[in-house]
PDB file of C-alpha atoms in Angstrom:
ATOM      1  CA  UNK A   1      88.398 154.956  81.627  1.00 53.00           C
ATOM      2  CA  UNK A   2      90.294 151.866  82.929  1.00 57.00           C
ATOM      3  CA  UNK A   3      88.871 148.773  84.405  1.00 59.00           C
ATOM      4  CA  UNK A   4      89.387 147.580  87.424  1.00 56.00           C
ATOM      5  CA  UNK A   5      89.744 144.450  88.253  1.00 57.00           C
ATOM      6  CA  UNK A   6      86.496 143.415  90.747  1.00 57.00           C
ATOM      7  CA  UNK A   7      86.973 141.329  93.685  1.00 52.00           C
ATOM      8  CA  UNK A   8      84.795 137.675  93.888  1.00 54.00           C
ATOM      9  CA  UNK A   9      82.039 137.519  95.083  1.00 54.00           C
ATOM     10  CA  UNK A  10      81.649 136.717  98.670  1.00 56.00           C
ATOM     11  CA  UNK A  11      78.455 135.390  99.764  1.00 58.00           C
ATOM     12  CA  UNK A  12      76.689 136.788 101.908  1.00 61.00           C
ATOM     13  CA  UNK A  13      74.509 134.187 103.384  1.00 70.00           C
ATOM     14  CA  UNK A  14      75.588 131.413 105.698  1.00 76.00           C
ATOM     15  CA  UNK A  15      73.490 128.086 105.056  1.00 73.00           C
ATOM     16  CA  UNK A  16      72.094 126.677 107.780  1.00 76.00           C
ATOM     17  CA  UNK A  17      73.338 124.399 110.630  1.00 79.00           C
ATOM     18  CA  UNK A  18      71.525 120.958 109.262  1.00 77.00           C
ATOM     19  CA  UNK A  19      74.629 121.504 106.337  1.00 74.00           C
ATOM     20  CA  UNK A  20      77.727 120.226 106.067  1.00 70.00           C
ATOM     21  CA  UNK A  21      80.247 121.466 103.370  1.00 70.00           C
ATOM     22  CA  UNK A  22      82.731 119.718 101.804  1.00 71.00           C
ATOM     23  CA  UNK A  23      85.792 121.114  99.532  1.00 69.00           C
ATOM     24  CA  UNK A  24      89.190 121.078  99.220  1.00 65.00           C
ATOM     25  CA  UNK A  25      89.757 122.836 102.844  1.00 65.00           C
ATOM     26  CA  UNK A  26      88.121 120.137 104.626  1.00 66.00           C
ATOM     27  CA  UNK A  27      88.643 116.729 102.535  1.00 66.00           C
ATOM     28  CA  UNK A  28      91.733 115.072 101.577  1.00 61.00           C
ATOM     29  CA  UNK A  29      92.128 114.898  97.737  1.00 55.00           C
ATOM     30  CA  UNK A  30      92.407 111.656  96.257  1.00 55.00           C
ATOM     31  CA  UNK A  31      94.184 110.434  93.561  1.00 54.00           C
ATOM     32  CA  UNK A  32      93.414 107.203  93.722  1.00 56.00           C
ATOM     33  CA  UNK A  33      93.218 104.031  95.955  1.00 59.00           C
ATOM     34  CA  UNK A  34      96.030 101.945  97.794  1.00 65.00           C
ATOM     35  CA  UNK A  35      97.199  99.007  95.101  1.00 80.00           C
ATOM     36  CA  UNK A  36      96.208  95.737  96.297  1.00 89.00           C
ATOM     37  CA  UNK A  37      97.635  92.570  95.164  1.00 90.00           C
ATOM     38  CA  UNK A  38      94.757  91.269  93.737  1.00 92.00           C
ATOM     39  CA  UNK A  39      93.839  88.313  90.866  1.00 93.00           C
ATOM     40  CA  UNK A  40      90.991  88.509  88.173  1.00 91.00           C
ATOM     41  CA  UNK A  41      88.835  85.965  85.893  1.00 91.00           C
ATOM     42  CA  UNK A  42      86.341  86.461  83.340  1.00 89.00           C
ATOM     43  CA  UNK A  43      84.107  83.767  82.711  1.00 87.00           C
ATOM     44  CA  UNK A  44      85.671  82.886  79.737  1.00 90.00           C
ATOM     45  CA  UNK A  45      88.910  82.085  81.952  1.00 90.00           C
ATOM     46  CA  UNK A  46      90.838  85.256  80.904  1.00 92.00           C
ATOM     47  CA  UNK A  47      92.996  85.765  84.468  1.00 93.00           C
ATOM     48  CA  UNK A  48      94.873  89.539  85.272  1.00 94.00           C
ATOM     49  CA  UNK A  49      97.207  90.285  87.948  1.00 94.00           C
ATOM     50  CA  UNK A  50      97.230  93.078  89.240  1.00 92.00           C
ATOM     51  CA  UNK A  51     100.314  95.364  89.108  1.00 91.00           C
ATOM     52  CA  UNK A  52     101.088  94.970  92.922  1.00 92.00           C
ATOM     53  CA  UNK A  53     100.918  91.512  92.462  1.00 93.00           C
ATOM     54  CA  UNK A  54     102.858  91.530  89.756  1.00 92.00           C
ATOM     55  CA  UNK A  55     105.632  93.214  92.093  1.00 92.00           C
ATOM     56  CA  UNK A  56     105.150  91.106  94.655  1.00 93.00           C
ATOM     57  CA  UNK A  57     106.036  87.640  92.265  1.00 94.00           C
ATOM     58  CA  UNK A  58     108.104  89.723  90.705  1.00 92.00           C
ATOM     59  CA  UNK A  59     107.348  89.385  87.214  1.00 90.00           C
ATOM     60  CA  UNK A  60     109.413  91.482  84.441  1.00 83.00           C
ATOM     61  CA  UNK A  61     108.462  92.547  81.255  1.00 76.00           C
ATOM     62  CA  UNK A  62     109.877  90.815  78.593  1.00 65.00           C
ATOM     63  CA  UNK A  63     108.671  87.520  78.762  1.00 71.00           C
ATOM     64  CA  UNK A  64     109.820  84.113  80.109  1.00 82.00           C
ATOM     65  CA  UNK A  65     107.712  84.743  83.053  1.00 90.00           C
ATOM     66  CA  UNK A  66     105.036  82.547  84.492  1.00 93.00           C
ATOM     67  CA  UNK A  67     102.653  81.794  87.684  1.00 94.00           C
ATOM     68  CA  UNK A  68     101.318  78.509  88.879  1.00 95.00           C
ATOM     69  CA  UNK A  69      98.488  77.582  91.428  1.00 94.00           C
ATOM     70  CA  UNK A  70      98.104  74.832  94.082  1.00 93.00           C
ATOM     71  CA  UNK A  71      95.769  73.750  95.761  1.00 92.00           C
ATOM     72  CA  UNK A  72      95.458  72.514  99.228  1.00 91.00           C
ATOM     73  CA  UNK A  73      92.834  69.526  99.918  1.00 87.00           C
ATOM     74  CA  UNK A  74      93.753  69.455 103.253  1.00 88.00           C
ATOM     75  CA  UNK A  75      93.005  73.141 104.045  1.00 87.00           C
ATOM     76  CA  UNK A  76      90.513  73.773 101.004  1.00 87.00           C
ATOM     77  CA  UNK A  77      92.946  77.019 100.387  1.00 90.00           C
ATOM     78  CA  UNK A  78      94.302  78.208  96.981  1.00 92.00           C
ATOM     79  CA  UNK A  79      98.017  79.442  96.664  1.00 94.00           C
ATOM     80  CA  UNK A  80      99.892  81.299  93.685  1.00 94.00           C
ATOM     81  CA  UNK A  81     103.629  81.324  93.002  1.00 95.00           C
ATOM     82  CA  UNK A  82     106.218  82.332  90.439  1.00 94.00           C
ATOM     83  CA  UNK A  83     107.228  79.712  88.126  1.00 93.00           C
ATOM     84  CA  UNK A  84     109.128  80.193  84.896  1.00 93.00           C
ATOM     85  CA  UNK A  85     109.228  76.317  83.900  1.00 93.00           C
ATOM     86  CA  UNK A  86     105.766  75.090  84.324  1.00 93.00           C
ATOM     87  CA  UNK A  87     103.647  77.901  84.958  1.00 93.00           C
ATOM     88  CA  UNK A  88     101.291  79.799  82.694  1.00 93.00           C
ATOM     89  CA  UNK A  89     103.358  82.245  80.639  1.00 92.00           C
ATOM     90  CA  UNK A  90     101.982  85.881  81.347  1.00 94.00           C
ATOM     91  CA  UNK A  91     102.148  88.450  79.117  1.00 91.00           C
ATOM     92  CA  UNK A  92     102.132  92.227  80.001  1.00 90.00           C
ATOM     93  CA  UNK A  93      98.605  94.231  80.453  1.00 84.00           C
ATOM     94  CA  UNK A  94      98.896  97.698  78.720  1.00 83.00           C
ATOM     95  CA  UNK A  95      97.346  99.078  82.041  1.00 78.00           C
ATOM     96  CA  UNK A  96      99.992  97.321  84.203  1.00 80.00           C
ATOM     97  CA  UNK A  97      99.895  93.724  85.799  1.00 87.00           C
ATOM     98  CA  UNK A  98     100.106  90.544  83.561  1.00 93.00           C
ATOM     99  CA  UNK A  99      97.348  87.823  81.755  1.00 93.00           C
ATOM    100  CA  UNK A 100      97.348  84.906  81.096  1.00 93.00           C
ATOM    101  CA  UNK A 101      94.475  82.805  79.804  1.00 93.00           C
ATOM    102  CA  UNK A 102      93.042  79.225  81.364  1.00 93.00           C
ATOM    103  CA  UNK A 103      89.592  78.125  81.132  1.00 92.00           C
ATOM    104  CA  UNK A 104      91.019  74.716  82.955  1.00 92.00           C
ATOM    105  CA  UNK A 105      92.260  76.529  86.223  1.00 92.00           C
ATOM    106  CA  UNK A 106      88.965  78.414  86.316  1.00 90.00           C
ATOM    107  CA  UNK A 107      86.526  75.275  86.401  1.00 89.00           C
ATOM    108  CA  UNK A 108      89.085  73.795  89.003  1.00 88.00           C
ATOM    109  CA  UNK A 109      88.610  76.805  91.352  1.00 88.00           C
ATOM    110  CA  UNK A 110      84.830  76.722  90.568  1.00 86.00           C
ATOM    111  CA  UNK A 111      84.551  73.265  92.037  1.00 85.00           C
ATOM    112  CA  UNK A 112      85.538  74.714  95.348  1.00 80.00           C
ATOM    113  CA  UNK A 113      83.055  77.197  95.236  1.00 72.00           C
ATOM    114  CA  UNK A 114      79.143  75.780  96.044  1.00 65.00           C
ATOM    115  CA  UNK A 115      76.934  77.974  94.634  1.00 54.00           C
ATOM    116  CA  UNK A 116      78.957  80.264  92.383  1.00 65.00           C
ATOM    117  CA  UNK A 117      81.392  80.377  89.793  1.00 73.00           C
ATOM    118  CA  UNK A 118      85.118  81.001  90.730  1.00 74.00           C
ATOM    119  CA  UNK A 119      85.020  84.603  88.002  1.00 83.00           C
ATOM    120  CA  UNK A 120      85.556  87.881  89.577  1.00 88.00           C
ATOM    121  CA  UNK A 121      88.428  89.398  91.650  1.00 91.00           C
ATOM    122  CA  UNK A 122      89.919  87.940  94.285  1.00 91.00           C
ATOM    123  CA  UNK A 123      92.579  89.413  96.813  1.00 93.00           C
ATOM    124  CA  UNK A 124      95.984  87.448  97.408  1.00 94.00           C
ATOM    125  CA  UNK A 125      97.724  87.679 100.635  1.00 94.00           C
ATOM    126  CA  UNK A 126     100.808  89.989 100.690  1.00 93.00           C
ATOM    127  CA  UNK A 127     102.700  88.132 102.982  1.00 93.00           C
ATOM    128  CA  UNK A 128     103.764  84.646 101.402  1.00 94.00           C
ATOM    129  CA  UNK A 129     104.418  81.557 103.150  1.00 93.00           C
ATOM    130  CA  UNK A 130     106.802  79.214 102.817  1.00 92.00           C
ATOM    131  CA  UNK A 131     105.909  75.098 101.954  1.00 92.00           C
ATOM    132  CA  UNK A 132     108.920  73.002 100.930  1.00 91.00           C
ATOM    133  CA  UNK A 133     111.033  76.166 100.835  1.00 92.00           C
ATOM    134  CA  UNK A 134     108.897  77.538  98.186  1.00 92.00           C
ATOM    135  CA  UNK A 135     107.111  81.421  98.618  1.00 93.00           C
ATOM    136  CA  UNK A 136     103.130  80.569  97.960  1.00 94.00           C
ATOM    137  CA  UNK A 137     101.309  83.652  98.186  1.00 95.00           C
ATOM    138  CA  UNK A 138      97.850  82.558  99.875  1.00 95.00           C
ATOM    139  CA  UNK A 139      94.747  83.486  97.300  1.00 93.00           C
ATOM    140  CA  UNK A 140      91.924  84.744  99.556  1.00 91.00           C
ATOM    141  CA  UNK A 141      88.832  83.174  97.826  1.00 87.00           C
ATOM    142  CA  UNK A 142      86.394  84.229 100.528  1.00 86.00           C
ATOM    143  CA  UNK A 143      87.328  87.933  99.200  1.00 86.00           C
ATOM    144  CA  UNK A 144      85.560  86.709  96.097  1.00 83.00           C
ATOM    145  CA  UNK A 145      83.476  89.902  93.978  1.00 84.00           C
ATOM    146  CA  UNK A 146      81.834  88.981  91.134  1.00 75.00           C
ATOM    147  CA  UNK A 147      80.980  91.377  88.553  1.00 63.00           C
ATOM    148  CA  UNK A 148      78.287  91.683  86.106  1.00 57.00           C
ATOM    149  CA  UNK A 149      78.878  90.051  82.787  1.00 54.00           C
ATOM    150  CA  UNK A 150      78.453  91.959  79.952  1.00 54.00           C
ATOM    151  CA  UNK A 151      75.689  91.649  77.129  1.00 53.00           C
ATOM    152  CA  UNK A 152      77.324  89.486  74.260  1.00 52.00           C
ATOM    153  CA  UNK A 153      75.103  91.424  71.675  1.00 48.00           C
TER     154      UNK A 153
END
């Protein structure tokens, strides 16, 4: 005797009113969040950009490339640039983005900072502005997270 092929289930219960269902007919799927141009530091003073800010200073793979920082006494406000001659030399993450490595720049940030250190993730503005006819892309250090350090054992 063949076998037929049985139709699913279907249930035959409807829960009550004080629940709310959620699947794939009533919530967006995501793959992901937006990419944010955004800066990292361990404490050791191992720094990442991320890959949209990598795009937005456009940086290229294959060396050569670099970033610098300023700082502004006047404003107390940290700014980030592309520069091949005097700036750190990035290399490429394998995850996207660039390092670069600077225990120096991190204690200079941290002395800006009153009750914490300057490691963590910080966003940088998008939208650069221009000093001296230069594009300084504005890093937001109130955005400051910091993360958890991990167990050296």
């Amino acid at each position: 005797m063949p076998r037929t092929k049985e139709a699913p289930a279907t249930r035959a219960y409807e829960l009550p009113p004080q629940f709310k269902s959620f699947n794939k007919q009533n919530c967006a799927l995501s793959h992901g969040r937006e990419a944010k141009a955004m800066l990292s530091v361990t404490s050791a003073g191992a720094w990442r950009l991320s890959k949209r800010l990598a795009e937005l200073l456009r940086l290229e793979d294959g060396g050569g490339c670099g970033v610098a920082f300023h700082y502004d006494g006047a404003q107390e406000e940290w700014y980030l640039e592309r520069d091949d001659q005097n700036g750190f030399t990035v290399r490429i993450h394998p995850n996207g983005g660039f390092l670069f490595g600077s225990r120096a720049l991190l204690a200079e940030m941290s002395r800006q900072f009153k009750d914490e250190q300057a490691w963590g993730q910080m966003l940088v503005a998008e939208e650069p502005v221009v000093v001296a006819n230069r594009r300084l892309y504005p890093v937001l250090t109130a955005s400051l997270v910091q993360r958890r350090r991990r167990n050296k054992s």
